[in-house]
Amino acid sequence: MKIRKAFVAAFLVLCAISAYLGFAKIHIQYDKAVHFTTFFILTLVFYWILDTSRRRCINASILVCTLFGGVGSEFAQTLFPHRTFDPMDILFNVAGSLLAVVLCALYHQRMLTRARLARYQPVDDSAIAVGPDPEPDLELGDIAPVDDER
């Protein structure tokens, strides 16, 4: 299992930006859209950090981004005096995160399928014999004809 360093760096920068937006004393009019978009982007980047199997990427993304990030961050807000807990924020966090996981998993599957197909070369049509079958097929119990030329 390899770790893609560029995705780690991007994820950490995005975490810093989202933490600033989350803990700043600013009021955003479209709060739910920001929650959805933030967790969509965070999960989208996190999915590609690990260079491993599709199932492991899905499980890690759901565990880290959806559960710890999406649900845990809202419960952590109860520890700060100027932040309030909102269950609708959890819904939008989880929805954005799960949509990113689904889209990444579908694209990952497509990448794997295309790579698998690229390993095989197309069959050369000129090597295929066209015309009458030189030897007839034998069914179970049939006796093969004897060649007199031998």
mmCIF file of C-alpha atoms in Angstrom:
data_model
loop_
_atom_site.group_PDB
_atom_site.id
_atom_site.type_symbol
_atom_site.label_atom_id
_atom_site.label_comp_id
_atom_site.label_asym_id
_atom_site.label_seq_id
_atom_site.Cartn_x
_atom_site.Cartn_y
_atom_site.Cartn_z
ATOM 1 C CA MET A 1 0.000 0.000 0.000
ATOM 2 C CA LYS A 2 1.462 3.293 -1.134
ATOM 3 C CA ILE A 3 0.563 6.764 0.070
ATOM 4 C CA ARG A 4 0.187 9.477 -2.542
ATOM 5 C CA LYS A 5 1.958 12.484 -1.022
ATOM 6 C CA ALA A 6 0.340 15.091 -3.266
ATOM 7 C CA PHE A 7 -3.116 14.006 -2.111
ATOM 8 C CA VAL A 8 -1.978 14.068 1.531
ATOM 9 C CA ALA A 9 -0.750 17.645 1.105
ATOM 10 C CA ALA A 10 -3.982 18.688 -0.618
ATOM 11 C CA PHE A 11 -6.055 17.001 2.090
ATOM 12 C CA LEU A 12 -4.154 18.763 4.884
ATOM 13 C CA VAL A 13 -4.558 22.156 3.187
ATOM 14 C CA LEU A 14 -8.274 21.522 2.725
ATOM 15 C CA CYS A 15 -8.584 20.433 6.370
ATOM 16 C CA ALA A 16 -6.917 23.670 7.483
ATOM 17 C CA ILE A 17 -9.264 25.753 5.324
ATOM 18 C CA SER A 18 -12.349 23.892 6.515
ATOM 19 C CA ALA A 19 -11.215 24.159 10.155
ATOM 20 C CA TYR A 20 -10.803 27.900 9.720
ATOM 21 C CA LEU A 21 -14.288 28.179 8.229
ATOM 22 C CA GLY A 22 -15.717 25.918 10.923
ATOM 23 C CA PHE A 23 -14.250 27.704 13.918
ATOM 24 C CA ALA A 24 -14.315 31.287 12.664
ATOM 25 C CA LYS A 25 -16.978 33.578 14.056
ATOM 26 C CA ILE A 26 -18.491 34.254 10.657
ATOM 27 C CA HIS A 27 -22.031 33.635 9.547
ATOM 28 C CA ILE A 28 -22.479 31.963 6.179
ATOM 29 C CA GLN A 29 -25.918 32.266 4.622
ATOM 30 C CA TYR A 30 -25.821 28.920 2.803
ATOM 31 C CA ASP A 31 -24.449 26.904 5.719
ATOM 32 C CA LYS A 32 -25.814 23.518 4.593
ATOM 33 C CA ALA A 33 -24.420 23.881 1.066
ATOM 34 C CA VAL A 34 -21.018 24.682 2.576
ATOM 35 C CA HIS A 35 -21.201 21.560 4.766
ATOM 36 C CA PHE A 36 -22.151 19.373 1.792
ATOM 37 C CA THR A 37 -19.477 20.850 -0.496
ATOM 38 C CA THR A 38 -16.734 20.793 2.129
ATOM 39 C CA PHE A 39 -17.193 17.131 2.978
ATOM 40 C CA PHE A 40 -17.644 16.208 -0.674
ATOM 41 C CA ILE A 41 -14.266 17.761 -1.543
ATOM 42 C CA LEU A 42 -12.489 16.429 1.561
ATOM 43 C CA THR A 43 -13.700 12.889 0.883
ATOM 44 C CA LEU A 44 -12.932 13.169 -2.826
ATOM 45 C CA VAL A 45 -9.301 14.014 -2.054
ATOM 46 C CA PHE A 46 -8.980 11.556 0.845
ATOM 47 C CA TYR A 47 -10.203 8.615 -1.283
ATOM 48 C CA TRP A 48 -7.132 8.878 -3.534
ATOM 49 C CA ILE A 49 -4.540 9.167 -0.723
ATOM 50 C CA LEU A 50 -4.133 5.400 -0.384
ATOM 51 C CA ASP A 51 -2.925 3.452 -3.406
ATOM 52 C CA THR A 52 -4.608 0.192 -2.485
ATOM 53 C CA SER A 53 -7.651 -1.890 -3.350
ATOM 54 C CA ARG A 54 -10.981 -0.283 -4.102
ATOM 55 C CA ARG A 55 -12.634 -1.825 -1.048
ATOM 56 C CA ARG A 56 -9.963 -0.482 1.309
ATOM 57 C CA CYS A 57 -10.261 3.007 -0.183
ATOM 58 C CA ILE A 58 -14.030 2.919 0.291
ATOM 59 C CA ASN A 59 -13.795 1.653 3.883
ATOM 60 C CA ALA A 60 -11.085 4.148 4.867
ATOM 61 C CA SER A 61 -12.978 7.066 3.318
ATOM 62 C CA ILE A 62 -16.226 6.165 5.038
ATOM 63 C CA LEU A 63 -14.502 5.656 8.389
ATOM 64 C CA VAL A 64 -12.304 8.766 8.350
ATOM 65 C CA CYS A 65 -14.323 11.321 6.396
ATOM 66 C CA THR A 66 -17.923 10.286 6.930
ATOM 67 C CA LEU A 67 -17.864 9.009 10.508
ATOM 68 C CA PHE A 68 -14.980 10.835 12.175
ATOM 69 C CA GLY A 69 -15.160 13.976 10.064
ATOM 70 C CA GLY A 70 -18.830 14.332 9.253
ATOM 71 C CA VAL A 71 -20.347 13.082 12.480
ATOM 72 C CA GLY A 72 -17.483 13.588 14.928
ATOM 73 C CA SER A 73 -16.885 17.214 14.004
ATOM 74 C CA GLU A 74 -20.462 18.126 14.855
ATOM 75 C CA PHE A 75 -20.250 16.444 18.256
ATOM 76 C CA ALA A 76 -16.909 18.191 18.861
ATOM 77 C CA GLN A 77 -18.665 21.527 18.373
ATOM 78 C CA THR A 78 -20.441 21.023 21.700
ATOM 79 C CA LEU A 79 -17.045 21.571 23.381
ATOM 80 C CA PHE A 80 -16.748 25.130 22.037
ATOM 81 C CA PRO A 81 -18.843 27.886 23.597
ATOM 82 C CA HIS A 82 -19.545 29.839 20.398
ATOM 83 C CA ARG A 83 -20.538 26.765 18.328
ATOM 84 C CA THR A 84 -23.866 24.945 18.411
ATOM 85 C CA PHE A 85 -24.755 21.366 17.579
ATOM 86 C CA ASP A 86 -27.032 20.992 14.549
ATOM 87 C CA PRO A 87 -28.193 17.508 13.464
ATOM 88 C CA MET A 88 -28.969 18.833 9.979
ATOM 89 C CA ASP A 89 -25.270 19.652 9.574
ATOM 90 C CA ILE A 90 -24.516 15.965 10.179
ATOM 91 C CA LEU A 91 -26.988 15.019 7.464
ATOM 92 C CA PHE A 92 -25.359 17.326 4.907
ATOM 93 C CA ASN A 93 -21.835 16.305 5.961
ATOM 94 C CA VAL A 94 -22.658 12.617 5.539
ATOM 95 C CA ALA A 95 -24.528 13.178 2.257
ATOM 96 C CA GLY A 96 -21.622 15.086 0.703
ATOM 97 C CA SER A 97 -19.118 12.535 1.916
ATOM 98 C CA LEU A 98 -21.100 9.506 0.720
ATOM 99 C CA LEU A 99 -21.713 11.042 -2.698
ATOM 100 C CA ALA A 100 -17.962 11.543 -3.090
ATOM 101 C CA VAL A 101 -17.287 7.934 -2.025
ATOM 102 C CA VAL A 102 -19.819 6.596 -4.541
ATOM 103 C CA LEU A 103 -18.439 8.683 -7.408
ATOM 104 C CA CYS A 104 -14.828 7.812 -6.570
ATOM 105 C CA ALA A 105 -15.649 4.107 -6.253
ATOM 106 C CA LEU A 106 -17.396 4.094 -9.633
ATOM 107 C CA TYR A 107 -14.481 5.888 -11.278
ATOM 108 C CA HIS A 108 -11.998 3.593 -9.535
ATOM 109 C CA GLN A 109 -13.868 0.545 -10.875
ATOM 110 C CA ARG A 110 -13.816 2.024 -14.370
ATOM 111 C CA MET A 111 -10.070 2.656 -14.107
ATOM 112 C CA LEU A 112 -9.447 -0.931 -13.002
ATOM 113 C CA THR A 113 -11.588 -2.335 -15.817
ATOM 114 C CA ARG A 114 -9.843 -0.223 -18.445
ATOM 115 C CA ALA A 115 -6.416 -1.221 -17.103
ATOM 116 C CA ARG A 116 -7.413 -4.893 -17.130
ATOM 117 C CA LEU A 117 -8.625 -4.665 -20.731
ATOM 118 C CA ALA A 118 -5.500 -2.777 -21.824
ATOM 119 C CA ARG A 119 -3.311 -5.705 -20.731
ATOM 120 C CA TYR A 120 -4.755 -7.931 -23.435
ATOM 121 C CA GLN A 121 -3.932 -7.464 -27.100
ATOM 122 C CA PRO A 122 -6.669 -7.849 -29.701
ATOM 123 C CA VAL A 123 -6.729 -11.160 -31.583
ATOM 124 C CA ASP A 124 -5.225 -11.036 -35.070
ATOM 125 C CA ASP A 125 -8.065 -11.888 -37.487
ATOM 126 C CA SER A 126 -5.668 -13.197 -40.134
ATOM 127 C CA ALA A 127 -4.638 -16.070 -37.847
ATOM 128 C CA ILE A 128 -8.173 -17.419 -37.724
ATOM 129 C CA ALA A 129 -8.868 -20.117 -40.323
ATOM 130 C CA VAL A 130 -11.895 -19.295 -42.417
ATOM 131 C CA GLY A 131 -13.589 -21.920 -44.529
ATOM 132 C CA PRO A 132 -14.653 -25.520 -44.149
ATOM 133 C CA ASP A 133 -13.452 -27.339 -41.065
ATOM 134 C CA PRO A 134 -10.564 -29.632 -42.067
ATOM 135 C CA GLU A 135 -11.537 -32.227 -39.472
ATOM 136 C CA PRO A 136 -15.131 -32.905 -38.535
ATOM 137 C CA ASP A 137 -16.014 -32.847 -34.861
ATOM 138 C CA LEU A 138 -16.503 -36.181 -33.164
ATOM 139 C CA GLU A 139 -19.344 -36.817 -30.784
ATOM 140 C CA LEU A 140 -19.105 -39.117 -27.802
ATOM 141 C CA GLY A 141 -19.129 -42.699 -29.080
ATOM 142 C CA ASP A 142 -18.149 -41.834 -32.681
ATOM 143 C CA ILE A 143 -15.167 -43.546 -34.218
ATOM 144 C CA ALA A 144 -12.596 -41.388 -35.952
ATOM 145 C CA PRO A 145 -12.122 -42.070 -39.666
ATOM 146 C CA VAL A 146 -8.878 -43.815 -40.559
ATOM 147 C CA ASP A 147 -6.448 -42.009 -42.863
ATOM 148 C CA ASP A 148 -5.262 -44.300 -45.666
ATOM 149 C CA GLU A 149 -2.390 -41.998 -46.580
ATOM 150 C CA ARG A 150 -0.283 -42.903 -43.525
#
